[in-house]
PDB file of C-alpha atoms in Angstrom:
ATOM      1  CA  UNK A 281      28.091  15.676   6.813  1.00 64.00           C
ATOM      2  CA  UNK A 282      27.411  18.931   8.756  1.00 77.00           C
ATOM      3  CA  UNK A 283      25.162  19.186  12.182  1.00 78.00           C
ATOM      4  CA  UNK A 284      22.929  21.131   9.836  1.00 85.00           C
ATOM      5  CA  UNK A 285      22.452  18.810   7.297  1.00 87.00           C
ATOM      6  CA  UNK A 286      22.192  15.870   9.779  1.00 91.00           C
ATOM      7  CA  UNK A 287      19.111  17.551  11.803  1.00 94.00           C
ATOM      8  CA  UNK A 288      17.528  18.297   7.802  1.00 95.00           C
ATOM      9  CA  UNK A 289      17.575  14.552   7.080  1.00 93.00           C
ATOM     10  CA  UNK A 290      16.348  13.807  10.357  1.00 94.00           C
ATOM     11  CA  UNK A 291      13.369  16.397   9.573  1.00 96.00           C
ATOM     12  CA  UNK A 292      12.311  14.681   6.401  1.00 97.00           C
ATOM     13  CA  UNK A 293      12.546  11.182   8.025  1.00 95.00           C
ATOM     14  CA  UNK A 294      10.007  12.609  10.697  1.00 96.00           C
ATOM     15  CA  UNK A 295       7.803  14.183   7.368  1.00 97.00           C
ATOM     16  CA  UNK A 296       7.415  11.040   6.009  1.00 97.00           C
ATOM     17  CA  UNK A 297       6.529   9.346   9.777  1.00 95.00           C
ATOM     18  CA  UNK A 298       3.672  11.951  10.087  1.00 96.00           C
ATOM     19  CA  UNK A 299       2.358  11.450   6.798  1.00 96.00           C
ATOM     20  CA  UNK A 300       1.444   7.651   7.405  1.00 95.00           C
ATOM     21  CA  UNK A 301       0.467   8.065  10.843  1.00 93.00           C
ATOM     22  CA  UNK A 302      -1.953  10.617   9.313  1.00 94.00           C
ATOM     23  CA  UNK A 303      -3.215   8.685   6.567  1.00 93.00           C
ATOM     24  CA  UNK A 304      -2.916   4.885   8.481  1.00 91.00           C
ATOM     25  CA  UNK A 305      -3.348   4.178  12.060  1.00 85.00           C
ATOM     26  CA  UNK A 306      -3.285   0.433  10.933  1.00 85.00           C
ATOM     27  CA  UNK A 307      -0.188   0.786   8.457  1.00 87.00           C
ATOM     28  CA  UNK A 308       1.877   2.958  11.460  1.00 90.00           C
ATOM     29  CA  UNK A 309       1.269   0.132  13.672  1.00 90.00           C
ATOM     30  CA  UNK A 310       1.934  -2.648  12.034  1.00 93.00           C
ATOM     31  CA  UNK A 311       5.332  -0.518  11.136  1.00 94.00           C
ATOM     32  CA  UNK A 312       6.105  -0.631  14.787  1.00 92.00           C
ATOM     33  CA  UNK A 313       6.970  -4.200  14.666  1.00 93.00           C
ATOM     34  CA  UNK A 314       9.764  -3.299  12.484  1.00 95.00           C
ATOM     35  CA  UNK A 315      13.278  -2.884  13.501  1.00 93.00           C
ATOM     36  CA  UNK A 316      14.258   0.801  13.715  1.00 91.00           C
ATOM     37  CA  UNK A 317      16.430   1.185  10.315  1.00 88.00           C
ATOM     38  CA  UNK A 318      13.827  -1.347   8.367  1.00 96.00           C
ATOM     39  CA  UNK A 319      11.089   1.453  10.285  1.00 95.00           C
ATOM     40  CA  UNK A 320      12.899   4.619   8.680  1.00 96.00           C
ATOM     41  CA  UNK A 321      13.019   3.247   5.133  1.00 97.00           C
ATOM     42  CA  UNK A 322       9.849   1.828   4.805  1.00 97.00           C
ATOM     43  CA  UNK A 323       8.280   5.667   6.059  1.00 97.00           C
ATOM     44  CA  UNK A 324       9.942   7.060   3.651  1.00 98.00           C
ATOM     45  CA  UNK A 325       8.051   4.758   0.649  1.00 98.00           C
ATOM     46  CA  UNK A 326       4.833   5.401   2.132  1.00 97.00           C
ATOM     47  CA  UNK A 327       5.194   8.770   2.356  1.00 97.00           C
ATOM     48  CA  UNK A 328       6.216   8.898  -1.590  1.00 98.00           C
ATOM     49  CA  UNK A 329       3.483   6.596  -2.383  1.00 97.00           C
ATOM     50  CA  UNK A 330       0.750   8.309  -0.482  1.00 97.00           C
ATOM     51  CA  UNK A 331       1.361  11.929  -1.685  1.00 97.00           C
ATOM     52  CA  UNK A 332       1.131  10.595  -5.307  1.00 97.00           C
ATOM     53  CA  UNK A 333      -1.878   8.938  -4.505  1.00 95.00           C
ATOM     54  CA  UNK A 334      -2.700  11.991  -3.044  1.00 96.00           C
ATOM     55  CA  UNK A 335      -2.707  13.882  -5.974  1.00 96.00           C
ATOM     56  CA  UNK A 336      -5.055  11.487  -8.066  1.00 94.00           C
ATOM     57  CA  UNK A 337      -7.496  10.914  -5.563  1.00 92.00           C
ATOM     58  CA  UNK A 338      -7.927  14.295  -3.554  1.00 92.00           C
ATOM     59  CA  UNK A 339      -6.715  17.409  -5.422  1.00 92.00           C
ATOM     60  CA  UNK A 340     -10.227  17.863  -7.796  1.00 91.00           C
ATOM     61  CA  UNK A 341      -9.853  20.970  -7.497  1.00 94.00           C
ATOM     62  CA  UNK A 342      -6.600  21.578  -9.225  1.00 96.00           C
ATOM     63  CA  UNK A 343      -4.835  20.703 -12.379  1.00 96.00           C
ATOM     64  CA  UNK A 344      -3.642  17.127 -10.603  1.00 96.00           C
ATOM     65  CA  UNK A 345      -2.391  16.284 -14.219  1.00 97.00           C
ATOM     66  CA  UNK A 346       0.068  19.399 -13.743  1.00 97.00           C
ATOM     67  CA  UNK A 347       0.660  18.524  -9.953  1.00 97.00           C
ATOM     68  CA  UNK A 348       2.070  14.915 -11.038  1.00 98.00           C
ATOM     69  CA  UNK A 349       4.051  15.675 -13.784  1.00 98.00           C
ATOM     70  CA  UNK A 350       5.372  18.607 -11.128  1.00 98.00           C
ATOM     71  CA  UNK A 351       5.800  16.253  -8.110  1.00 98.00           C
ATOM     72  CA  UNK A 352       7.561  13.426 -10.825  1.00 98.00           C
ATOM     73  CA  UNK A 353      10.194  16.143 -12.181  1.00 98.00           C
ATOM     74  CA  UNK A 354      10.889  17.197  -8.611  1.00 98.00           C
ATOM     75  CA  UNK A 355      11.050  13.368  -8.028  1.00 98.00           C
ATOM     76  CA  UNK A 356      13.822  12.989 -10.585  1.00 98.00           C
ATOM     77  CA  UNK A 357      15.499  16.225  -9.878  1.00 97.00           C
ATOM     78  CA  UNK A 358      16.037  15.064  -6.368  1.00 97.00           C
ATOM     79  CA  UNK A 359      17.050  11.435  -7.477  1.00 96.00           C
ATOM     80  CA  UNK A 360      20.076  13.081  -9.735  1.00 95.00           C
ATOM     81  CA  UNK A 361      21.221  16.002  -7.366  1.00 96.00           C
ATOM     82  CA  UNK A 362      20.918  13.986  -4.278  1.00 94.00           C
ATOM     83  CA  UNK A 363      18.971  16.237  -2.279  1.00 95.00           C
ATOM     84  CA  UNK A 364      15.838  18.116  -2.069  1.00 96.00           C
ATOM     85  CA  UNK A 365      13.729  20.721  -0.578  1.00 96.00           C
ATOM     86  CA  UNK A 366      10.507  18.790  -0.553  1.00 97.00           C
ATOM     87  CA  UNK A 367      10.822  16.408   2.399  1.00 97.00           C
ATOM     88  CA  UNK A 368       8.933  13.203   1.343  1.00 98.00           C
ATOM     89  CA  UNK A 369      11.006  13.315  -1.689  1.00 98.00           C
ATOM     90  CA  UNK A 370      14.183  13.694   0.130  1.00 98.00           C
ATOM     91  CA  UNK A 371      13.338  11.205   2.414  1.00 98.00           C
ATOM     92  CA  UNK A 372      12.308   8.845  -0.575  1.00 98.00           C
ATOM     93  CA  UNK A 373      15.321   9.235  -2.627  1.00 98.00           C
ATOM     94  CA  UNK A 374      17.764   8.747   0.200  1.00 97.00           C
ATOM     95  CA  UNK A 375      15.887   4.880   0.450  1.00 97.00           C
ATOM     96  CA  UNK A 376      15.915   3.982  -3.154  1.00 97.00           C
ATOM     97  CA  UNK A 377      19.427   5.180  -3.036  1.00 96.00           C
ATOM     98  CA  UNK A 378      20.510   3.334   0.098  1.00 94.00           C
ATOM     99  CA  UNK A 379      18.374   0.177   0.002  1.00 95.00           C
ATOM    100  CA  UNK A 380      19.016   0.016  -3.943  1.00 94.00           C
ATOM    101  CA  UNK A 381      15.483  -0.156  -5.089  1.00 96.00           C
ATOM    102  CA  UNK A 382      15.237  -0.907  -8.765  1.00 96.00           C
ATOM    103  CA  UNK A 383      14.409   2.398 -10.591  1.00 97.00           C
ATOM    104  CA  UNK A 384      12.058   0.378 -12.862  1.00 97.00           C
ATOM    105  CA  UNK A 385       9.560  -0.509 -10.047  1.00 98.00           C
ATOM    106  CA  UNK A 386       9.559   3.636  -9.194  1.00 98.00           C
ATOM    107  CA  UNK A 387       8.295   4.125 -12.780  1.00 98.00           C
ATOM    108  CA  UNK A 388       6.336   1.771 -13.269  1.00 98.00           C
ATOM    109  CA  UNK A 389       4.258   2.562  -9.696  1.00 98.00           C
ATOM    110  CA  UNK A 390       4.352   6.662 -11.670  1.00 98.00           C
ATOM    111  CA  UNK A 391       2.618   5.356 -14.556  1.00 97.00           C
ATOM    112  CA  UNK A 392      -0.220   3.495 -12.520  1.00 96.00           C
ATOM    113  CA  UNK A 393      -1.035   6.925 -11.145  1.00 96.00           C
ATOM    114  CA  UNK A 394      -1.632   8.719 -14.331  1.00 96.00           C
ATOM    115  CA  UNK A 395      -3.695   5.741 -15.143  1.00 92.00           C
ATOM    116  CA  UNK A 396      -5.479   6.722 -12.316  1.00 91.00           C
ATOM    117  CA  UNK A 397      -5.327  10.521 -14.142  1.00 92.00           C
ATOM    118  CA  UNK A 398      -7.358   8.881 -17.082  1.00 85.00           C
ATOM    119  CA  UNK A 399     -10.591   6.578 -18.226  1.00 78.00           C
ATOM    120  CA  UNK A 400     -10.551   4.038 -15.302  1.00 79.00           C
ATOM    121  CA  UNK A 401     -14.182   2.426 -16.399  1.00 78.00           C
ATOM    122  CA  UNK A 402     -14.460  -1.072 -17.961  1.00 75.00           C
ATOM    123  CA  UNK A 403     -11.442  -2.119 -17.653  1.00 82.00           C
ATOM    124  CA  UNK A 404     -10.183  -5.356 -19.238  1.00 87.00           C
ATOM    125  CA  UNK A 405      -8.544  -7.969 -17.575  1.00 89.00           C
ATOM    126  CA  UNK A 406      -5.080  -6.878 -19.566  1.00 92.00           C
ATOM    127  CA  UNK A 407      -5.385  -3.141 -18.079  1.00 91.00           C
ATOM    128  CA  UNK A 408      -6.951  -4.665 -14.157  1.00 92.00           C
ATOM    129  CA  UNK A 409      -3.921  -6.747 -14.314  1.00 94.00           C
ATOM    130  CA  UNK A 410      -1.189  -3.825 -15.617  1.00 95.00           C
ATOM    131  CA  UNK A 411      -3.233  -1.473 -12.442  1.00 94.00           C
ATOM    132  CA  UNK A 412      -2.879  -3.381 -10.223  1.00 96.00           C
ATOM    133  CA  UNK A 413       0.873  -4.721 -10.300  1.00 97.00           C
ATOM    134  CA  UNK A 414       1.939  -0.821 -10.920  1.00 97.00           C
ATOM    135  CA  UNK A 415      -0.316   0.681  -7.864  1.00 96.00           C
ATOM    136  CA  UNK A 416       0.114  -2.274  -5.638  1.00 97.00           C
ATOM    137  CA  UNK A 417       2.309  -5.260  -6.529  1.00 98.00           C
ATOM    138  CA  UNK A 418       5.611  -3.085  -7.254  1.00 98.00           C
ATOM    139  CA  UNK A 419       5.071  -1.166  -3.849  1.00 97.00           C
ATOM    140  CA  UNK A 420       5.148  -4.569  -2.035  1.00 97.00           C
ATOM    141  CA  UNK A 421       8.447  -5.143  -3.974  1.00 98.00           C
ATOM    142  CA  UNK A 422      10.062  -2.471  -2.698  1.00 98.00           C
ATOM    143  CA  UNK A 423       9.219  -3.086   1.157  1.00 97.00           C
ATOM    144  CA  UNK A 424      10.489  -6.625   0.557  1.00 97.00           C
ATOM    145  CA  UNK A 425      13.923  -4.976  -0.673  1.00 96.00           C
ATOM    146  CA  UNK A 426      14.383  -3.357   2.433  1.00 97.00           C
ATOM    147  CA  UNK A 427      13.331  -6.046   4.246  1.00 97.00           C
ATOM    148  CA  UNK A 428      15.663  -8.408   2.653  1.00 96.00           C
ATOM    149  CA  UNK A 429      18.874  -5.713   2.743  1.00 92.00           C
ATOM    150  CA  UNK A 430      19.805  -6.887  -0.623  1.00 85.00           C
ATOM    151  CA  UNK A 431      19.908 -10.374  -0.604  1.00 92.00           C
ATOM    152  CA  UNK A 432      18.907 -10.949  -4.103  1.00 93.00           C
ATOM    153  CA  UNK A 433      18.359 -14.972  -3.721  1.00 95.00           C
ATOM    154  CA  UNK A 434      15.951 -14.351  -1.266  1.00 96.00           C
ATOM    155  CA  UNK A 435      14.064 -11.443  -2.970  1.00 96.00           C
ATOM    156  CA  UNK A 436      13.846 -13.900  -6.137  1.00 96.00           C
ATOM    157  CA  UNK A 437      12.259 -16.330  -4.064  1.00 97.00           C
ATOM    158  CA  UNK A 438       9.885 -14.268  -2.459  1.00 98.00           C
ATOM    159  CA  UNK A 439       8.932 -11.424  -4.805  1.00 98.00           C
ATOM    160  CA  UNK A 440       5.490 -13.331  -6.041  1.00 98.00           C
ATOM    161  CA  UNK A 441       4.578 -14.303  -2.800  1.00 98.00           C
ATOM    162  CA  UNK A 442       5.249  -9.918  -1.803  1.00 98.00           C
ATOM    163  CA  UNK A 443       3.182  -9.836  -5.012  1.00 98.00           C
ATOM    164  CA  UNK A 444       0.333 -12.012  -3.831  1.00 98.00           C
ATOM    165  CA  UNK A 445       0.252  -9.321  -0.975  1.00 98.00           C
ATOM    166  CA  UNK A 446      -0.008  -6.260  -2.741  1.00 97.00           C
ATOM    167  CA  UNK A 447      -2.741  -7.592  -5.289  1.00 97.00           C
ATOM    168  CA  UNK A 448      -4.866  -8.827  -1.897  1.00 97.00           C
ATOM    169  CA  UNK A 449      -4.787  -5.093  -0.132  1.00 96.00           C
ATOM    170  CA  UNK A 450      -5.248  -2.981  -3.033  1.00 95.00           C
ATOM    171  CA  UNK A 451      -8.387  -5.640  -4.430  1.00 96.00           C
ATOM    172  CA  UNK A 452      -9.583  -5.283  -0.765  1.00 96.00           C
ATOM    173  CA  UNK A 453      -9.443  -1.459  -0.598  1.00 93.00           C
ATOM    174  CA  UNK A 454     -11.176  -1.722  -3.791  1.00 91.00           C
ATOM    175  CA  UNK A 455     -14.140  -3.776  -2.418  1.00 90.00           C
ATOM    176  CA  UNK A 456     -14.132  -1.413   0.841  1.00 91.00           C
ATOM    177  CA  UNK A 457     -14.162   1.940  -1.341  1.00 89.00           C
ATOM    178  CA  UNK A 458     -16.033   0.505  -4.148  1.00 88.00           C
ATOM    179  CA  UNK A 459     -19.159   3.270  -3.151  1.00 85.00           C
ATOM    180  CA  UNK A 460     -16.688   6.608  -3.444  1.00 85.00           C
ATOM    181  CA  UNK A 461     -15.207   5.439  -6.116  1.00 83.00           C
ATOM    182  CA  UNK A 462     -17.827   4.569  -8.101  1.00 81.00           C
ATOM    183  CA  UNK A 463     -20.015   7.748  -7.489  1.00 77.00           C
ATOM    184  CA  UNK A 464     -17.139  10.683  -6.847  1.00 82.00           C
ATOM    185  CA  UNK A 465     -14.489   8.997  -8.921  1.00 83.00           C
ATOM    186  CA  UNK A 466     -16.203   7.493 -11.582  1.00 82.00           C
ATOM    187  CA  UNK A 467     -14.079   4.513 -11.403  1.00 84.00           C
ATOM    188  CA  UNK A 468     -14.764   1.168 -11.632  1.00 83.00           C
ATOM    189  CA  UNK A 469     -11.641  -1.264 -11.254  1.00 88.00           C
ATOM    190  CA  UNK A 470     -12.823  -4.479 -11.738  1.00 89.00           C
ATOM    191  CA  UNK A 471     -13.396  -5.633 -15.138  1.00 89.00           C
ATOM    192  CA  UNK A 472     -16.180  -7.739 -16.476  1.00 85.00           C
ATOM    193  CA  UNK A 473     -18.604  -6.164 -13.764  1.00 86.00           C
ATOM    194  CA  UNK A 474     -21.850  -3.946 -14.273  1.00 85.00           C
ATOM    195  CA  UNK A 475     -21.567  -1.663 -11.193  1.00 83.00           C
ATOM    196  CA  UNK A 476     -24.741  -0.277 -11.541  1.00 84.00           C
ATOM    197  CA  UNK A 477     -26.120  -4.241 -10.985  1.00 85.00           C
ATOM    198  CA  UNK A 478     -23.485  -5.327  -8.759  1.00 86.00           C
ATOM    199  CA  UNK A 479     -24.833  -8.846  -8.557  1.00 87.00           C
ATOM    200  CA  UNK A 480     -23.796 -11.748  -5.252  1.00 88.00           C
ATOM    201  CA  UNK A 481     -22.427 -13.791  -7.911  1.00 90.00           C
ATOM    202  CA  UNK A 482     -19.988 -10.344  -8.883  1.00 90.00           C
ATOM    203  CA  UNK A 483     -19.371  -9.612  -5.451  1.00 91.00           C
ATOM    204  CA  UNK A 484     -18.512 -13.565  -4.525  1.00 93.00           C
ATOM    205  CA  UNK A 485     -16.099 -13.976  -7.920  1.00 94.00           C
ATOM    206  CA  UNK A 486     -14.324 -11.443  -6.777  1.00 94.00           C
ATOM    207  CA  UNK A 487     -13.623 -12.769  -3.512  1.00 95.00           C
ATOM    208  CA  UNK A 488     -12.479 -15.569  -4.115  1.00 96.00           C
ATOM    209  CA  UNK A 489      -9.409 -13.897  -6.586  1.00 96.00           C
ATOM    210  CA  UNK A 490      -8.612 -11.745  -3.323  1.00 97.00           C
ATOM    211  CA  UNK A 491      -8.770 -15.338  -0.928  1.00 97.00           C
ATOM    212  CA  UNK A 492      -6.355 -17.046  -3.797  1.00 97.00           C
ATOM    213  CA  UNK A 493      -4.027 -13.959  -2.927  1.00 97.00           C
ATOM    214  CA  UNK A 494      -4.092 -13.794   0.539  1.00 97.00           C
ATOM    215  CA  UNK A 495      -3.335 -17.536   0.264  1.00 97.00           C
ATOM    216  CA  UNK A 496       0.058 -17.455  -1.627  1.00 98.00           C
ATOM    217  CA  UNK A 497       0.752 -14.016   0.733  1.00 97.00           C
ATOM    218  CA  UNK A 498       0.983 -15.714   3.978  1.00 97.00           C
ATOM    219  CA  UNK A 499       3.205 -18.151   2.757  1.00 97.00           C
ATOM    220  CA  UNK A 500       5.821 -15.978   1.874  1.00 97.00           C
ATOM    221  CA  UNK A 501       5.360 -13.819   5.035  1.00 97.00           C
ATOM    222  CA  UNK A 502       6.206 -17.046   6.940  1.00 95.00           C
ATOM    223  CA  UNK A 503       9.057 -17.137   5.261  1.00 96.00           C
ATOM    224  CA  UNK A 504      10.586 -13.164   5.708  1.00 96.00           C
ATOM    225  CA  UNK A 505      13.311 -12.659   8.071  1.00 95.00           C
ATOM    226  CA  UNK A 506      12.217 -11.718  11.852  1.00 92.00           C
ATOM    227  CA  UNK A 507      12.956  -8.422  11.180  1.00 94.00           C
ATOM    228  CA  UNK A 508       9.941  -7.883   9.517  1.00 95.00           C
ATOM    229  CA  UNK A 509       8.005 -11.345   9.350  1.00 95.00           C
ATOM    230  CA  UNK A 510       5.585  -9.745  12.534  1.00 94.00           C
ATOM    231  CA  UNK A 511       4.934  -6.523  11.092  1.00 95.00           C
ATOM    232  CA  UNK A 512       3.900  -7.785   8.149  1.00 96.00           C
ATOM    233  CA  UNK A 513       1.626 -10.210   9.549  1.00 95.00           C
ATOM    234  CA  UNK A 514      -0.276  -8.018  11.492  1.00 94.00           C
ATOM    235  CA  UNK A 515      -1.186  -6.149   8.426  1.00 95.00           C
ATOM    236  CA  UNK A 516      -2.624  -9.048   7.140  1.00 96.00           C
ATOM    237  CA  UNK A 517      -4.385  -9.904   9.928  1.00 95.00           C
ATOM    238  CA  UNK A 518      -5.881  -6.249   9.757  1.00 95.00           C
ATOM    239  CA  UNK A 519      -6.572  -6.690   6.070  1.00 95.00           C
ATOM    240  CA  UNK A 520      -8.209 -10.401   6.575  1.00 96.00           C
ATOM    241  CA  UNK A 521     -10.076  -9.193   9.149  1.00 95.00           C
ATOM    242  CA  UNK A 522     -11.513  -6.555   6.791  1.00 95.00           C
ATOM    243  CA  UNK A 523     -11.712  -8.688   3.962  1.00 96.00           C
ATOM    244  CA  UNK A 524     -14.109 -10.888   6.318  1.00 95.00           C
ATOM    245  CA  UNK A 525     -16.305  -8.154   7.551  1.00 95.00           C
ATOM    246  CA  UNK A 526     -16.456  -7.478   3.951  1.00 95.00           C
ATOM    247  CA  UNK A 527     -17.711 -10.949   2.855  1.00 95.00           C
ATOM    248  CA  UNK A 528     -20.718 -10.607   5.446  1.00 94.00           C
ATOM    249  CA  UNK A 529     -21.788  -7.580   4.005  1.00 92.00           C
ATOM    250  CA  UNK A 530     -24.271  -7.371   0.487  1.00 88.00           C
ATOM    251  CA  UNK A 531     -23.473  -6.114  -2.405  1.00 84.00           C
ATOM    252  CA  UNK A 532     -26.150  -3.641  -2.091  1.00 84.00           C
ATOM    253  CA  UNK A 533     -24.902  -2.655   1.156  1.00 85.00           C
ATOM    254  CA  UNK A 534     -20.927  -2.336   0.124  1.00 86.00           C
ATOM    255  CA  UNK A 535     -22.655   0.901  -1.972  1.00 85.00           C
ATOM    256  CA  UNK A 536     -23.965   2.223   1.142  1.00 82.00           C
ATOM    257  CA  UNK A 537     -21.392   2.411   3.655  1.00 83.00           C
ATOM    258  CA  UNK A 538     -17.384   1.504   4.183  1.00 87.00           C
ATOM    259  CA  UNK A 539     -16.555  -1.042   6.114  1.00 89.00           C
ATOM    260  CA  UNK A 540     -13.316  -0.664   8.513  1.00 89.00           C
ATOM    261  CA  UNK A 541     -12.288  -2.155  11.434  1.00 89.00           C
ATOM    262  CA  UNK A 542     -12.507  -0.578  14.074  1.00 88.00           C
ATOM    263  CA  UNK A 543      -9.899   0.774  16.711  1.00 87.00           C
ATOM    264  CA  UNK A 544     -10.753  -1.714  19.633  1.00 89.00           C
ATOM    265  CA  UNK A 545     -10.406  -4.425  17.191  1.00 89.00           C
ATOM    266  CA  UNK A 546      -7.301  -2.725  15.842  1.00 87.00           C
ATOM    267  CA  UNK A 547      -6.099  -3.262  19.497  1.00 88.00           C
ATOM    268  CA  UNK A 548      -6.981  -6.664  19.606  1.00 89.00           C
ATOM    269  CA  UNK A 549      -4.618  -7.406  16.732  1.00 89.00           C
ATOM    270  CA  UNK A 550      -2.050  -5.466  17.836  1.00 88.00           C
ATOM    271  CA  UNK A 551      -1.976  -7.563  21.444  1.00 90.00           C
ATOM    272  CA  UNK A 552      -1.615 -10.691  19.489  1.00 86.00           C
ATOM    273  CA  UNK A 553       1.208 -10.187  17.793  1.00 89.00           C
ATOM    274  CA  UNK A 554       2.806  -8.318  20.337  1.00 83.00           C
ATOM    275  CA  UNK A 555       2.655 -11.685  22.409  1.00 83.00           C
ATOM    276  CA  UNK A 556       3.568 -13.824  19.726  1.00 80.00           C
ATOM    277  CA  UNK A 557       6.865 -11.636  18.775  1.00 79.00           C
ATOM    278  CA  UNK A 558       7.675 -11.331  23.119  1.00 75.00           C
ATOM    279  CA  UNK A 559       7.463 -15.034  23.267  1.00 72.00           C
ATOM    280  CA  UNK A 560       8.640 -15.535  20.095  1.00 72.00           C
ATOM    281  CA  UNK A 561       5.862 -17.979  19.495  1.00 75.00           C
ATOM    282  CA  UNK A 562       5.571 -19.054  15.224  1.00 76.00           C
ATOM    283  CA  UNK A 563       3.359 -17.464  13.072  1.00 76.00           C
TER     284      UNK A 563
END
């Protein structure tokens, strides 16, 4: 490999760093917990997942029907040649390649997005279920297989807990953007539910689905190797922290504003696990 090509891989690894400290102050912390090659790889999914997302959620203003099927065929082009001149996708192919992420989780996180392309209103539970283990679920699968390094046995034993995970973040950042995405979107991701009389009792059943997923989550996180066991535990201390904040608020009021947490309490979070990893005290 030439000095060259070297310093252009190390180019699209810093792309894909950018992107999610862009998009995530909480995500690019949490990251920071990771050891350096585990770090690398799992920039390199979120900056794949996050421009598709991208494309769904931003780009009104262009065909983003024509912009997926675009950034998909570049996607696969780069997959089969082993290179490409779009960065996140380099930097994306080079980890499913090395960490051996199964091709069927890739596709199957594609097709969630054009769902997101299409009628997302009154869902059923069939369709909630099939968007939510393709946008979120799958994602968590493929951190865990770069987490794990390829140990199969222990990816089989802790892929529903990984599961658990994704399901809890992406029903929380539906419950935290359910105002934008109701009124600019026009979606409404949970099924069974009248938006436009978004009832306690609504509000309060969904809850506790998200606290029955947060549940089985931190029992597999107990159970990942060091390597990664604190930075993923700081992300769900961010995201229990926000799913708490969320719980206090109304339902009338979750239409009015987004709730977040903010950057002192960020810090606060960040401290504790930073103290629990330097004594090495057990999560």
């Amino acid at each position: 490999m030439t000095t060259n090509y070297k310093l252009y891989q190390k180019v699209c690894l810093e792309t894909s760093r950018m992107v999610t400290k862009k998009y995530s102050t909480s995500f690019s912390r949490s990251i920071m917990f990771l050891t350096p090659d585990i770090r690398e790889n799992i920039y390199n999914i979120y900056g794949f997942v996050r421009f598709a997302d991208e494309i769904v959620d931003t780009f009104h203003e262009h065909d983003r029907r024509k912009l997926l099927d675009r950034f998909v065929a570049d996607y696969h082009l780069a997959l089969n040649e082993g290179i490409s001149m779009n960065p996140v996708l380099n930097a994306f192919c080079n980890t499913q390649k090395t960490c051996k992420i199964p091709q069927d989780l890739v596709d199957t996180f594609v097709e969630s997005m054009y769902m997101d392309l299409g009628e997302m209103k009154n869902l059923n539970s069939q369709a909630y279920k099939k968007y939510i283990y393709g946008s979120a679920e799958v994602v968590g699968l493929m951190c865990l297989n770069v987490f794990l390094k390829g140990n199969e046995a222990d990816y089989n034993k802790l892929k529903p807990y990984a599961q658990s995970f994704g399901a809890a973040l992406q029903k929380v950042n539906f419950l935290r953007d359910i105002s934008s995405d109701f009124h600019q979107l026009n979606r409404t991701y949970f099924p069974n539910v009248d938006f436009t009389q978004f009832t306690l009792e609504d509000k309060m059943q969904i809850e506790e689905d998200i606290k029955k997923d947060f549940q089985e989550a931190i029992k597999g996180i107990k159970k990942l190797p060091l390597s990664s066991r604190f930075a993923v535990y700081l992300a769900y201390l961010y995201y229990s922290n926000l799913f708490n904040k969320i719980k206090k608020t109304d339902s009338e009021q979750l239409f009015k504003k987004r709730i977040r947490v903010n950057n002192f309490e960020k810090a606060l979070l960040f401290s504790k696990i930073y103290m629990h990893k330097r004594l090495n005290i057990e999560i």
